[in-house]
């Protein structure tokens, strides 16, 4: 391949040095002569530019990444074509790939590995929210900038979930060292496939090596289909049981046993980062930056002296003891959500639906009595499996809602059929209706998409409510409170448990 250093594309981008190459394109560091700044140019190789399928993949990458704006995704600046060869202009990231970092130092510090996994998961979450699946998550496609922050790049085989598949049936795309079982078998991929690959990346960061090797790419791919990953704690004993559980959940062979979405994985990783930081007693580099972004409740698990860089020995010991309890709790979970209630399950044999920690939302549509919010900061307490915490409605001092209702809805994404919902409350005696729908709830009005599943007067604690949806899967379930309890000016939902 002839070198193009020194040439200028479209009269603007002067190619200065080749920094990467692949079968479809070559990446150059270039100078944007208009804005006088460095950029990265991904230029399609001339020998494949005439291949319509490869050309469409290249253009699709530009369209996909152009939709994304996130701190941990390498951004697209421009796209164009020069002398029949299309190119994409990216922000230039000075640094190294995550793969280079692993090769250079071997196993990463545990907290650092978790911090990078959080940043990568957040980037994937932003892509998945736009229905874009990366399909080739690997450390070679993660750049570590000069400040130590991770940025995901190379969406070259990404596609939207509602696009027609552009490759032949059964063709495996992606690097087989990190490929999900369903992708290795040529089956449809989703965001959960990216999460599997990220789980393998986390495994490599922790152990310094990929879990499987083989005589061929196909042999490695089949190991991802048929074999469990080697125990991460056997390869690195200092890995906590909580972190090992996250790796296991992310890399479950069956999609239904895997993390359902990015939010679930991120929540567990954030918990683990607090645990690992507490165990280490200190934080440095990118770990410190990620700690600042943790939810306040999670950040409180980090020792005071680490958060504030001040001595607080007694408080630190108390927090470490508390974190040890959190670690034991997290390690017992086979799949993330908010865990399961310690209270007895319904009399009939049902499974509790696992929900992410941010999957409860207050609901008070406009036009039904003023302020749209109903203590949104407390919503998570209704699904945290702790009967000592609660979401509470606003106070109504005339002991009357004076409107059709207020409520709390649960996002059971991507959707589930359900047979029962159980309400735990410290304010028995209110009236409630249960609704479900798949459309995103309209916050401005109580829309017609809601399907009523049940209605109960005089709710007691606990209150099991049959809501058998049969084979119909709903994503959103609404607890709609229509009447306050006698003598009470508000309603508390200490827990809302969904069963299938």
XYZ file of C-alpha atoms in Angstrom:
500
model
C 0.000 0.000 0.000
C 1.478 3.348 -1.019
C 1.920 5.937 1.680
C -0.204 9.053 1.590
C 1.639 11.093 4.240
C 1.936 14.681 3.119
C -1.156 14.672 0.911
C -4.186 16.840 1.645
C -7.777 15.616 1.528
C -10.471 17.942 0.210
C -8.043 20.844 0.397
C -8.252 20.829 4.206
C -6.854 17.767 5.995
C -3.100 17.179 5.586
C -2.129 13.587 6.402
C 0.934 13.579 8.662
C 1.471 10.026 9.906
C -0.147 6.634 9.667
C -1.256 5.493 13.120
C -3.335 2.418 12.331
C -4.391 0.140 9.516
C -6.989 -2.525 8.834
C -8.433 -4.450 5.971
C -11.018 -1.783 5.217
C -9.338 1.510 6.149
C -6.169 3.229 7.282
C -6.074 5.752 10.105
C -3.845 8.831 9.917
C -2.970 11.621 12.248
C -3.719 14.739 10.249
C -3.787 18.503 10.551
C -7.021 20.377 9.985
C -5.491 23.334 8.165
C -8.674 25.372 8.455
C -8.931 25.202 12.251
C -5.244 24.422 12.810
C -5.801 21.438 15.078
C -4.826 17.762 14.991
C -7.472 15.256 13.934
C -7.631 11.562 13.127
C -8.637 10.574 9.592
C -10.029 7.142 8.790
C -9.548 6.744 5.037
C -11.086 3.830 3.185
C -8.534 1.697 1.367
C -8.776 2.107 -2.381
C -8.892 -1.644 -3.066
C -12.140 -2.026 -1.095
C -13.785 1.289 -2.005
C -15.429 -0.375 -5.000
C -17.064 -3.045 -2.805
C -20.609 -1.808 -2.260
C -21.081 -3.754 0.984
C -17.832 -2.498 2.509
C -18.631 1.007 1.319
C -22.025 0.879 3.015
C -20.447 -0.378 6.253
C -18.011 2.529 6.161
C -20.741 5.080 5.549
C -22.859 3.447 8.240
C -20.074 3.960 10.759
C -20.028 7.682 9.990
C -23.803 7.922 10.352
C -23.839 5.884 13.554
C -21.092 7.695 15.439
C -22.236 11.109 14.206
C -25.402 10.539 16.279
C -23.378 10.077 19.452
C -22.037 12.753 21.737
C -20.483 11.376 24.893
C -17.385 12.039 26.971
C -16.227 8.441 26.514
C -16.851 8.064 22.778
C -14.390 9.357 20.200
C -16.446 11.966 18.369
C -16.955 12.432 14.640
C -16.026 15.888 13.372
C -16.556 15.588 9.633
C -16.906 13.132 6.743
C -16.213 13.437 3.058
C -14.736 11.895 -0.065
C -11.510 12.594 -1.912
C -10.617 11.099 -5.273
C -13.310 8.453 -4.907
C -12.212 7.424 -1.413
C -14.508 8.215 1.521
C -13.077 9.278 4.866
C -14.228 10.098 8.375
C -12.674 12.794 10.542
C -12.495 12.039 14.280
C -11.249 13.966 17.251
C -7.597 13.124 17.793
C -6.891 11.317 21.047
C -3.279 11.452 22.196
C -2.446 8.371 24.222
C -2.554 4.585 23.867
C -5.108 1.852 23.397
C -6.326 -0.134 26.376
C -4.762 -3.203 24.725
C -1.389 -1.440 24.604
C -1.760 -0.542 28.269
C -2.460 -4.150 29.238
C 0.512 -5.331 27.157
C 2.734 -2.682 28.755
C 1.915 -3.181 32.430
C 0.069 -6.513 32.527
C -2.801 -6.855 34.998
C -4.252 -3.447 35.804
C -4.852 -2.302 39.376
C -8.273 -3.667 40.298
C -9.953 -0.328 40.973
C -8.524 1.078 37.728
C -9.919 -1.853 35.754
C -13.354 -1.281 37.280
C -13.163 2.462 36.593
C -12.379 1.837 32.923
C -15.193 -0.706 32.704
C -17.607 1.934 34.061
C -16.510 4.468 31.457
C -16.790 1.948 28.627
C -20.211 0.803 29.855
C -21.420 4.403 29.997
C -20.240 4.929 26.420
C -22.025 1.784 25.266
C -25.111 2.904 27.162
C -25.157 6.132 25.160
C -24.896 4.143 21.920
C -27.543 1.616 22.956
C -29.903 4.440 23.887
C -29.728 5.412 20.194
C -30.307 1.757 19.218
C -26.684 1.437 18.048
C -24.809 -1.776 18.881
C -21.015 -1.612 18.618
C -20.514 -5.342 17.831
C -16.709 -5.211 18.229
C -15.992 -4.183 21.824
C -12.345 -4.980 22.582
C -9.437 -3.177 24.264
C -7.972 -2.337 20.842
C -11.039 -0.153 20.314
C -10.680 1.743 23.592
C -8.309 4.702 23.665
C -6.780 5.988 26.915
C -6.111 9.695 26.578
C -3.315 11.665 28.214
C -5.495 12.364 31.253
C -6.212 8.655 31.704
C -9.820 8.690 30.494
C -11.212 5.877 28.326
C -12.838 6.603 24.961
C -14.546 3.976 22.789
C -13.818 4.131 19.084
C -14.206 2.156 15.843
C -17.897 1.628 15.304
C -16.931 0.165 11.921
C -19.283 -2.808 12.164
C -21.878 -1.105 14.339
C -25.459 -1.037 13.182
C -28.790 0.115 14.474
C -31.161 -2.487 15.850
C -33.824 -1.613 13.298
C -31.487 -1.841 10.282
C -31.537 -4.725 7.839
C -28.557 -7.012 8.408
C -26.034 -6.192 5.703
C -23.876 -9.270 6.082
C -24.491 -12.824 4.965
C -26.450 -15.035 7.345
C -24.185 -16.783 9.815
C -21.220 -14.495 9.231
C -19.478 -13.627 12.497
C -18.423 -10.029 12.876
C -16.158 -8.921 15.684
C -12.945 -10.173 17.237
C -13.485 -13.720 18.486
C -11.378 -13.185 21.624
C -14.302 -11.104 22.917
C -17.242 -12.359 20.849
C -20.555 -13.166 22.521
C -22.002 -16.685 22.103
C -24.953 -15.447 20.061
C -22.701 -13.467 17.739
C -20.354 -16.428 17.331
C -23.343 -18.498 16.209
C -24.416 -15.859 13.693
C -27.563 -15.028 15.643
C -29.019 -11.532 16.108
C -27.043 -9.305 18.454
C -28.265 -6.678 20.898
C -26.752 -4.374 23.464
C -26.379 -7.409 25.732
C -23.880 -8.794 23.218
C -21.724 -5.701 23.742
C -22.009 -6.206 27.516
C -20.689 -9.761 27.153
C -17.695 -8.430 25.232
C -17.128 -5.775 27.877
C -17.201 -8.502 30.535
C -14.388 -10.259 28.660
C -12.461 -6.977 28.419
C -12.854 -6.546 32.189
C -11.597 -10.119 32.650
C -8.514 -9.302 30.580
C -7.857 -6.080 32.489
C -7.960 -8.036 35.754
C -5.918 -11.069 34.663
C -3.701 -9.684 31.911
C -4.902 -12.289 29.403
C -7.975 -13.192 27.385
C -9.932 -16.138 28.821
C -9.675 -18.422 25.785
C -7.011 -19.269 23.227
C -7.142 -21.734 20.338
C -5.623 -22.865 17.093
C -8.006 -20.703 15.097
C -10.496 -17.877 15.474
C -13.325 -20.391 15.038
C -11.945 -22.533 17.873
C -11.867 -19.529 20.179
C -15.379 -18.499 19.166
C -16.719 -21.971 19.958
C -15.166 -21.819 23.417
C -17.205 -18.685 24.044
C -20.266 -20.682 23.029
C -19.557 -23.849 25.010
C -17.200 -23.114 27.903
C -17.490 -21.014 31.037
C -14.774 -18.421 31.468
C -11.975 -19.624 33.771
C -12.609 -18.396 37.306
C -11.220 -14.872 37.547
C -10.403 -15.361 41.243
C -8.303 -18.431 40.454
C -6.215 -16.298 38.114
C -6.139 -13.316 40.484
C -7.096 -14.278 44.052
C -7.299 -10.689 45.333
C -10.335 -10.035 43.123
C -13.338 -9.701 45.442
C -16.317 -12.034 45.278
C -18.441 -8.992 44.390
C -16.304 -8.175 41.349
C -16.126 -11.842 40.314
C -19.940 -11.923 40.396
C -20.062 -8.930 38.029
C -17.727 -10.689 35.576
C -19.828 -13.853 35.788
C -23.105 -11.996 35.211
C -21.744 -9.976 32.294
C -20.399 -13.088 30.550
C -23.334 -15.436 31.121
C -23.805 -17.672 28.082
C -27.591 -17.326 27.994
C -28.775 -13.817 27.231
C -31.575 -14.119 29.810
C -28.967 -14.776 32.543
C -26.859 -11.793 31.531
C -27.215 -8.176 32.589
C -30.375 -6.962 30.889
C -28.998 -3.522 30.092
C -26.153 -1.076 30.622
C -27.773 0.536 33.666
C -27.741 -2.767 35.550
C -24.078 -3.408 34.796
C -23.064 0.173 35.573
C -24.865 0.128 38.918
C -23.035 -3.038 39.986
C -19.699 -1.721 38.737
C -20.225 1.488 40.703
C -20.946 -0.541 43.839
C -17.812 -2.600 43.242
C -15.655 0.494 42.662
C -16.707 1.801 46.066
C -15.915 -1.593 47.589
C -12.516 -1.917 45.915
C -11.538 1.647 46.782
C -12.452 1.022 50.398
C -10.392 -2.179 50.415
C -7.399 -0.357 48.932
C -7.790 2.611 51.278
C -6.731 5.044 48.557
C -7.520 6.131 45.021
C -5.436 7.569 42.217
C -5.568 8.419 38.539
C -8.781 7.710 36.673
C -10.273 5.988 39.722
C -10.442 9.368 41.450
C -12.187 10.917 38.451
C -14.780 8.146 38.248
C -15.412 8.233 42.007
C -16.546 11.840 41.629
C -19.253 10.720 39.201
C -20.760 7.989 41.387
C -24.270 8.433 42.786
C -24.122 10.049 46.219
C -25.387 6.940 48.034
C -22.681 4.820 46.419
C -19.959 7.425 46.960
C -20.689 7.422 50.690
C -19.374 3.853 50.857
C -15.924 5.152 49.983
C -13.902 5.969 53.123
C -14.102 9.610 54.164
C -10.331 10.016 54.061
C -10.303 8.889 50.423
C -13.176 11.159 49.410
C -11.860 14.198 51.270
C -8.156 13.345 51.653
C -8.324 13.976 55.404
C -7.653 11.633 58.300
C -10.775 10.063 59.775
C -9.641 6.731 61.192
C -12.697 5.827 63.237
C -15.161 6.776 60.524
C -13.022 4.949 57.976
C -13.210 1.751 59.996
C -16.989 2.048 60.267
C -17.329 2.576 56.532
C -15.031 -0.318 55.745
C -17.161 -2.597 57.889
C -20.273 -1.363 56.103
C -18.660 -1.887 52.708
C -17.676 -5.432 53.680
C -21.359 -6.085 54.261
C -22.177 -4.610 50.877
C -19.567 -6.847 49.267
C -21.078 -9.942 50.799
C -24.538 -8.859 49.696
C -23.450 -8.138 46.139
C -21.570 -11.416 45.850
C -24.736 -13.398 46.521
C -26.542 -11.922 43.537
C -26.650 -13.999 40.398
C -28.092 -11.171 38.329
C -28.185 -7.476 38.991
C -31.157 -5.464 39.833
C -32.033 -4.478 43.306
C -31.732 -8.075 44.460
C -34.706 -9.900 45.960
C -36.860 -9.172 48.949
C -36.059 -11.054 52.115
C -39.816 -11.201 52.725
C -41.667 -14.387 51.698
C -42.504 -14.632 48.011
C -46.117 -15.031 46.866
C -47.781 -18.284 47.880
C -47.668 -19.624 44.329
C -44.249 -20.317 42.864
C -43.273 -17.080 41.107
C -39.958 -15.386 40.329
C -39.359 -11.798 41.311
C -38.468 -9.541 38.367
C -35.042 -7.979 38.849
C -35.091 -4.214 38.325
C -32.276 -1.759 37.853
C -31.673 0.711 40.651
C -32.919 3.654 38.601
C -36.002 1.964 37.164
C -38.665 3.587 39.363
C -40.132 6.993 38.463
C -42.734 9.222 40.067
C -45.786 9.975 37.908
C -47.984 13.044 38.233
C -49.113 14.157 34.756
C -49.670 17.844 34.209
C -53.272 18.997 34.474
C -53.956 16.604 37.340
C -53.210 18.972 40.143
C -50.222 21.267 39.716
C -46.618 20.182 40.250
C -45.586 17.358 37.907
C -43.192 15.804 40.409
C -43.882 13.562 43.378
C -40.617 13.301 45.325
C -38.581 11.891 42.399
C -35.468 11.738 44.567
C -37.168 9.034 46.663
C -38.449 6.861 43.799
C -35.606 4.351 43.992
C -36.518 3.494 47.566
C -39.661 1.744 46.301
C -37.595 -0.940 44.515
C -34.466 -1.220 46.670
C -35.736 -4.317 48.507
C -35.417 -2.511 51.812
C -38.731 -2.271 53.665
C -37.271 0.426 55.923
C -37.089 2.925 53.050
C -39.986 4.313 51.041
C -41.126 6.545 48.223
C -43.779 8.926 49.469
C -46.304 11.072 47.667
C -46.533 14.763 48.367
C -48.617 15.759 51.376
C -52.251 16.680 50.790
C -53.389 18.549 53.866
C -57.090 18.312 53.058
C -56.715 14.486 53.092
C -57.939 14.376 49.499
C -55.952 14.029 46.295
C -58.398 16.363 44.571
C -57.434 14.784 41.228
C -57.734 11.379 39.502
C -54.505 10.065 40.949
C -50.738 10.112 41.408
C -48.376 7.238 41.158
C -45.097 5.504 40.581
C -44.184 3.574 37.455
C -41.539 0.886 37.065
C -39.445 0.410 33.953
C -39.073 -3.373 33.573
C -37.004 -2.990 30.418
C -36.880 -4.575 27.938
C -40.290 -5.905 29.034
C -41.740 -8.819 30.951
C -44.958 -10.743 31.340
C -46.166 -10.605 34.949
C -48.523 -12.490 37.192
C -48.510 -10.553 40.427
C -47.425 -7.308 42.005
C -46.961 -6.990 45.768
C -47.166 -3.637 47.530
C -45.573 -3.073 50.935
C -46.688 0.097 52.694
C -46.623 1.842 56.063
C -49.847 3.700 55.206
C -52.479 1.025 54.640
C -55.986 1.911 53.512
C -55.465 3.697 50.191
C -57.046 2.742 46.852
C -54.853 1.743 43.943
C -55.067 0.720 40.302
C -52.374 -1.155 38.396
C -51.700 -0.295 34.759
C -49.169 -1.388 32.143
C -48.048 -0.245 28.706
C -45.102 -0.421 26.317
C -45.076 3.172 25.090
C -42.879 5.630 27.004
C -45.193 7.206 29.620
C -46.555 10.598 28.627
C -45.616 12.929 31.477
C -48.105 15.568 30.341
C -51.258 13.476 30.516
C -52.587 10.130 31.642
C -52.543 8.664 28.142
C -54.780 6.047 26.543
C -51.889 3.579 26.164
C -52.204 2.510 29.792
C -53.956 -0.860 30.129
C -55.671 -1.427 33.474
C -54.654 -4.748 35.020
C -56.197 -4.538 38.479
C -57.997 -2.312 40.975
C -57.842 -2.684 44.771
C -59.612 -0.787 47.537
C -58.233 -0.477 51.049
C -54.688 -1.668 50.387
C -53.116 -3.508 53.321
C -49.526 -4.413 54.108
C -48.417 -6.476 52.302
C -50.922 -6.383 49.460
C -50.570 -9.055 46.733
C -52.391 -8.062 43.541
C -52.912 -10.596 40.715
C -52.124 -8.986 37.345
C -51.672 -11.992 35.081
C -50.668 -10.611 31.658
C -50.453 -14.046 30.025
C -47.923 -13.997 27.208
C -48.080 -10.212 26.804
C -44.849 -8.522 27.840
C -45.079 -4.974 29.180
C -42.196 -2.651 29.859
C -43.876 -0.098 32.129
C -45.999 -0.946 35.184
C -47.844 1.846 37.000
C -49.033 1.888 40.601
C -51.757 4.540 40.380
C -53.017 5.818 43.735
C -56.568 7.126 43.519
C -57.516 7.692 47.178
C -55.539 8.506 50.322
C -55.806 6.339 53.457
C -58.252 7.616 56.115
C -56.498 10.114 58.356
C -53.358 10.288 56.194
C -52.185 13.151 54.008
C -49.818 11.002 51.902
C -49.074 7.438 50.815
C -45.826 5.538 51.331
C -44.707 2.768 49.007
C -42.034 0.994 51.001
C -41.607 -1.621 48.287
C -43.186 -2.602 44.991
C -42.241 -6.137 43.944
C -43.117 -7.505 40.509
C -43.420 -11.264 39.975
C -43.669 -13.448 36.873
